[in-house]
Amino acid sequence: MKVAVVGAGPAGVRAVEQLVAAGLTPLWLDEAPDGGGRIYQRPPAQLSRDARRLYGFEAKRATALHATLDALKAHADWRPNTLVWHIDPHRRRLEVLSAGTQATLDFDAALLCTGAMDRVVPVPGWTRPGVTTLGAAQIALKTQGCAIGDKVVLLGTGPLLWLLAYQYLKAGARPAAVLDTTAFAHKARHAPGLLAGGAVFWKGLYYMAAVRAAGVPVYEGVRPRAITGAGDQVSGLAFETARGAARTLACDAVALGWGLKPEAQLADLAGVPFRFDADQHNWLPERDIAGRTPVPGIYLAGDGAGIGGADVAERAGARAALALLEDTGRPVPQDTVAALDAALARLAGFRTALERTFPFPADLARAVPDATLVCRCEAITAGDLRAAGGTPATGTARELNRAKAFTRLGMGRCQGRVCGPAGAEILAAALNREVAAIGRLRGQPPVKPVPLAEAAE
Ligand SMILES: Cc1cc2nc3c(=O)[nH]c(=O)nc-3n(C[C@H](O)[C@H](O)[C@H](O)COP(=O)(O)OP(=O)(O)OC[C@H]3O[C@@H](n4cnc5c(N)ncnc54)[C@H](O)[C@@H]3O)c2cc1C
């Protein structure tokens, strides 16, 4: 049986580990050069920071995952630097691009472990050079050992905001300020629910305390107003404090992000149905706790199936592989299955608490000023989108894909991965509808840009 695993992050590694232990040789693809995924992203060989400095408290786990990954490569059909840009669930084929070469690969079952990406709310000035997502700023630190500027403001909400602030501090790149759109009182109110996270919760508290203790200016409950600057240079961030006072901070770079969204385009192309999850405020592909989807032969695990974090990803990867093995008539250790199911159920409660503690600021997204770019690839503003929507009474584009047809929102390089969530909020607000009623941008191949010659082939 040919099993394809897409992704070599925590979920993909633990999935392949189970498949190999069962005697299979899975086809294992990752667009990155060396695997490890996002949290345990590996630097190029010439970067000499050691694991302790790169991954902090997670160094042991990172090293263990990398060791497993490296040991598994010889037992799998390992294909790094390989983008899977389409999946055909009927003919059971993957379209892949590796080093400029296009190939079609067959599979009998596929396990998609494609991870997540930052979720963005457009702030006036967010497309200036010098503005990145929190995740991109972290990748620059992990893989190139550099900060995105000399005076960097970190803006957004969620664990990554505080983790990055701490990592910047440890790397000697003290942030100019941390701006959290969630108010302190809101976080404090939800803190008891986070206790279920155990060590993860205490680490989070430690990061927050360390950032404050180092004297980094922290503002909570803020509303960003604009990233200011002249030409290509960021010069400041204007915002409203929790008490409504207007402030501007001088800076030369801004990293922003409001939580994560699943990279679920391949699941979409595979025909997996999606549902809107109110807590994650995301559209999630449908699957059971074991990672089985309603589409025969398609399994999902890790953040690509719904944001869960690295601990969940490792367990979900192993669990989905066991489900796949079980479904194809192979014996699986039932005590391992039971232990994984129990852990996944417990961790799901923690994730819900985390999402409620750091909510996506839908109100901010719904109020993006008319002149602000939402889709930077196609230069579509919030006003363009509102105009396409019409009025609540006349409603021309009552659904996001219709608005896409009218405006070209989401037709550029990112295929709506960046602009989709905020675009949906803006359209929903214009039509006075719930965001879930607006729908989501449907996935289209290629899921990421491929050279025209390859697409033609
Ligand atoms: C930028 C960023 C930084 C993060 N940093 C942290 C952190 O420091 N600490 C933390 O606790 N959590 C962090 N997270 C959350 C973290 O991603 C998850 O908790 C964890 O890594 C999820 O594991 P995973 O295996 O599901 O996905 P990932 O680790 O994201 O791995 C997914 C893998 O799939 C590959 N892939 C995706 N699509 C394709 C495709 N079409 N073709 C081929 N390969 C593909 C990717 O290259 C990647 O290697 C971060 C998330 C992001 C987006």
Short mmCIF file of N, CA, C and O and ligand atoms in Angstrom, two decimals, residues 6-12 29-32 36-39 82-84 113-118 135 138-139 142 160 163 167 260 266 301-304 309-310 313 447-448, ligand 1:
data_model
loop_
_atom_site.label_atom_id
_atom_site.label_comp_id
_atom_site.label_asym_id
_atom_site.label_seq_id
_atom_site.Cartn_x
_atom_site.Cartn_y
_atom_site.Cartn_z
N VAL A 6 2.23 14.24 3.86
CA VAL A 6 2.67 15.59 3.46
C VAL A 6 2.98 16.36 4.74
O VAL A 6 2.10 16.58 5.57
N GLY A 7 4.24 16.78 4.88
CA GLY A 7 4.64 17.56 6.05
C GLY A 7 5.57 16.77 6.96
O GLY A 7 5.31 15.59 7.24
N ALA A 8 6.65 17.42 7.37
CA ALA A 8 7.61 16.77 8.28
C ALA A 8 7.81 17.63 9.52
O ALA A 8 8.91 17.79 10.02
N GLY A 9 6.70 18.20 10.01
CA GLY A 9 6.71 18.85 11.31
C GLY A 9 6.42 17.81 12.38
O GLY A 9 6.47 16.60 12.09
N PRO A 10 6.09 18.23 13.60
CA PRO A 10 5.82 17.27 14.67
C PRO A 10 4.77 16.24 14.28
O PRO A 10 4.94 15.04 14.56
N ALA A 11 3.70 16.65 13.60
CA ALA A 11 2.64 15.69 13.24
C ALA A 11 3.16 14.69 12.21
O ALA A 11 2.96 13.47 12.35
N GLY A 12 3.82 15.19 11.17
CA GLY A 12 4.31 14.31 10.12
C GLY A 12 5.34 13.31 10.63
O GLY A 12 5.32 12.13 10.26
N LEU A 29 6.78 13.85 1.97
CA LEU A 29 7.13 15.07 1.23
C LEU A 29 7.07 16.31 2.12
O LEU A 29 6.16 16.44 2.94
N ASP A 30 8.01 17.20 1.94
CA ASP A 30 7.97 18.50 2.63
C ASP A 30 8.62 19.53 1.74
O ASP A 30 9.67 19.29 1.16
N GLU A 31 7.97 20.69 1.66
CA GLU A 31 8.53 21.73 0.79
C GLU A 31 9.79 22.36 1.39
O GLU A 31 10.54 23.02 0.70
N ALA A 32 10.00 22.17 2.69
CA ALA A 32 11.18 22.73 3.35
C ALA A 32 12.39 21.81 3.10
O ALA A 32 12.22 20.64 2.79
N GLY A 36 11.17 19.35 10.24
CA GLY A 36 11.15 19.96 11.57
C GLY A 36 9.91 20.81 11.78
O GLY A 36 9.52 21.07 12.91
N GLY A 37 9.30 21.26 10.67
CA GLY A 37 8.09 22.07 10.77
C GLY A 37 8.39 23.46 11.30
O GLY A 37 9.51 23.95 11.19
N ARG A 38 7.36 24.10 11.88
CA ARG A 38 7.52 25.51 12.29
C ARG A 38 8.17 25.63 13.66
O ARG A 38 9.18 26.31 13.82
N ILE A 39 7.62 24.95 14.66
CA ILE A 39 8.16 25.17 16.01
C ILE A 39 9.61 24.70 16.09
O ILE A 39 10.44 25.34 16.71
N THR A 82 10.08 19.65 -1.68
CA THR A 82 9.05 19.21 -2.62
C THR A 82 7.69 19.78 -2.22
O THR A 82 7.15 19.42 -1.17
N LEU A 83 7.20 20.68 -3.04
CA LEU A 83 5.89 21.28 -2.78
C LEU A 83 4.79 20.40 -3.37
O LEU A 83 4.84 20.05 -4.55
N VAL A 84 3.81 20.04 -2.55
CA VAL A 84 2.62 19.37 -3.07
C VAL A 84 1.63 20.48 -3.41
O VAL A 84 1.14 21.17 -2.52
N CYS A 113 -0.33 16.67 6.89
CA CYS A 113 0.15 17.30 8.15
C CYS A 113 0.78 18.63 7.78
O CYS A 113 2.00 18.83 7.94
N THR A 114 -0.04 19.54 7.24
CA THR A 114 0.50 20.72 6.57
C THR A 114 0.66 21.95 7.46
O THR A 114 1.07 23.01 6.96
N GLY A 115 0.32 21.86 8.75
CA GLY A 115 0.63 22.96 9.67
C GLY A 115 -0.26 24.18 9.52
O GLY A 115 -1.39 24.10 9.02
N ALA A 116 0.28 25.32 9.95
CA ALA A 116 -0.52 26.54 10.06
C ALA A 116 0.26 27.74 9.55
O ALA A 116 1.43 27.64 9.18
N MET A 117 -0.41 28.88 9.51
CA MET A 117 0.27 30.14 9.20
C MET A 117 -0.36 31.25 10.03
O MET A 117 -1.42 31.09 10.62
N ASP A 118 0.33 32.41 10.06
CA ASP A 118 -0.19 33.54 10.84
C ASP A 118 -1.52 34.02 10.29
O ASP A 118 -1.77 33.96 9.10
N GLY A 135 5.15 35.31 12.87
CA GLY A 135 5.79 34.05 12.47
C GLY A 135 7.00 34.30 11.58
O GLY A 135 8.04 33.65 11.74
N GLN A 138 9.82 35.42 13.58
CA GLN A 138 10.41 34.32 14.33
C GLN A 138 11.27 33.43 13.41
O GLN A 138 12.34 32.97 13.79
N ILE A 139 10.79 33.22 12.18
CA ILE A 139 11.56 32.40 11.24
C ILE A 139 12.90 33.09 10.94
O ILE A 139 13.95 32.44 10.87
N LYS A 142 15.03 32.33 13.88
CA LYS A 142 15.45 30.93 14.00
C LYS A 142 16.39 30.51 12.88
O LYS A 142 17.31 29.73 13.11
N LEU A 160 2.05 33.33 20.48
CA LEU A 160 3.25 33.62 19.67
C LEU A 160 3.76 35.04 19.91
O LEU A 160 4.96 35.30 19.84
N LEU A 163 5.73 34.77 23.15
CA LEU A 163 6.90 33.90 22.95
C LEU A 163 7.96 34.63 22.13
O LEU A 163 9.15 34.61 22.47
N GLN A 167 11.74 35.52 23.01
CA GLN A 167 12.85 35.03 22.19
C GLN A 167 13.72 36.19 21.69
O GLN A 167 14.94 36.07 21.61
N LEU A 260 -3.21 31.83 14.70
CA LEU A 260 -2.83 31.05 13.51
C LEU A 260 -4.09 30.55 12.79
O LEU A 260 -5.16 30.47 13.39
N LEU A 266 -4.92 21.71 0.91
CA LEU A 266 -4.90 20.37 0.31
C LEU A 266 -6.10 19.56 0.78
O LEU A 266 -6.70 18.81 0.00
N ALA A 301 -3.79 15.59 10.36
CA ALA A 301 -3.22 15.67 11.71
C ALA A 301 -2.47 16.99 11.88
O ALA A 301 -1.98 17.57 10.91
N GLY A 302 -2.38 17.42 13.14
CA GLY A 302 -1.60 18.62 13.46
C GLY A 302 -2.38 19.90 13.20
O GLY A 302 -3.60 19.89 13.02
N ASP A 303 -1.64 21.01 13.17
CA ASP A 303 -2.28 22.31 13.06
C ASP A 303 -3.08 22.48 11.76
O ASP A 303 -3.98 23.30 11.68
N GLY A 304 -2.74 21.71 10.74
CA GLY A 304 -3.48 21.79 9.48
C GLY A 304 -4.90 21.27 9.60
O GLY A 304 -5.74 21.53 8.75
N GLY A 309 -1.33 23.20 18.55
CA GLY A 309 -0.01 23.32 19.17
C GLY A 309 0.81 22.06 18.96
O GLY A 309 0.31 21.03 18.48
N ALA A 310 2.07 22.15 19.34
CA ALA A 310 3.02 21.08 19.02
C ALA A 310 2.73 19.78 19.76
O ALA A 310 2.89 18.69 19.19
N ALA A 313 0.02 18.16 18.00
CA ALA A 313 0.45 17.74 16.66
C ALA A 313 1.18 16.39 16.72
O ALA A 313 0.91 15.50 15.91
N VAL A 447 -1.84 25.32 -4.74
CA VAL A 447 -2.08 25.90 -3.42
C VAL A 447 -1.04 26.97 -3.09
O VAL A 447 -1.28 27.82 -2.25
N LYS A 448 0.10 26.90 -3.72
CA LYS A 448 1.12 27.95 -3.58
C LYS A 448 1.68 28.21 -4.99
O LYS A 448 1.59 27.33 -5.85
C1 LIG B 1 5.45 30.79 11.67
C2 LIG B 1 5.05 29.95 12.85
C3 LIG B 1 5.86 29.87 13.97
C4 LIG B 1 5.51 29.08 15.06
N1 LIG B 1 6.33 29.03 16.15
C5 LIG B 1 5.96 28.30 17.22
C6 LIG B 1 6.78 28.24 18.38
O1 LIG B 1 7.85 28.82 18.42
N2 LIG B 1 6.34 27.52 19.44
C7 LIG B 1 5.15 26.83 19.40
O2 LIG B 1 4.78 26.19 20.38
N3 LIG B 1 4.38 26.83 18.30
C8 LIG B 1 4.75 27.56 17.23
N4 LIG B 1 3.95 27.59 16.13
C9 LIG B 1 2.81 26.68 16.09
C10 LIG B 1 3.41 25.38 15.51
O3 LIG B 1 3.40 25.48 14.12
C11 LIG B 1 2.66 24.14 15.82
O4 LIG B 1 2.34 24.03 17.12
C12 LIG B 1 3.39 22.87 15.36
O5 LIG B 1 4.57 23.12 14.66
C13 LIG B 1 2.42 22.14 14.50
O6 LIG B 1 3.04 21.01 13.95
P1 LIG B 1 2.53 20.45 12.57
O7 LIG B 1 3.33 19.24 12.30
O8 LIG B 1 1.06 20.35 12.57
O9 LIG B 1 2.85 21.59 11.50
P2 LIG B 1 4.22 22.30 11.11
O10 LIG B 1 5.20 22.22 12.19
O11 LIG B 1 3.84 23.64 10.61
O12 LIG B 1 4.74 21.43 9.88
C14 LIG B 1 4.07 21.43 8.65
C15 LIG B 1 5.05 21.01 7.57
O13 LIG B 1 4.33 20.79 6.38
C16 LIG B 1 5.05 21.34 5.29
N5 LIG B 1 4.07 21.67 4.25
C17 LIG B 1 2.96 22.44 4.39
N6 LIG B 1 2.28 22.49 3.22
C18 LIG B 1 2.98 21.76 2.34
C19 LIG B 1 2.78 21.43 0.96
N7 LIG B 1 1.72 21.89 0.28
N8 LIG B 1 3.72 20.67 0.34
C20 LIG B 1 4.81 20.20 1.02
N9 LIG B 1 5.02 20.47 2.33
C21 LIG B 1 4.13 21.23 2.98
C22 LIG B 1 5.76 22.55 5.87
O14 LIG B 1 6.92 22.86 5.13
C23 LIG B 1 6.08 22.09 7.29
O15 LIG B 1 7.37 21.55 7.41
C24 LIG B 1 4.30 28.37 15.02
C25 LIG B 1 3.48 28.45 13.90
C26 LIG B 1 3.85 29.23 12.82
C27 LIG B 1 2.95 29.29 11.61
#
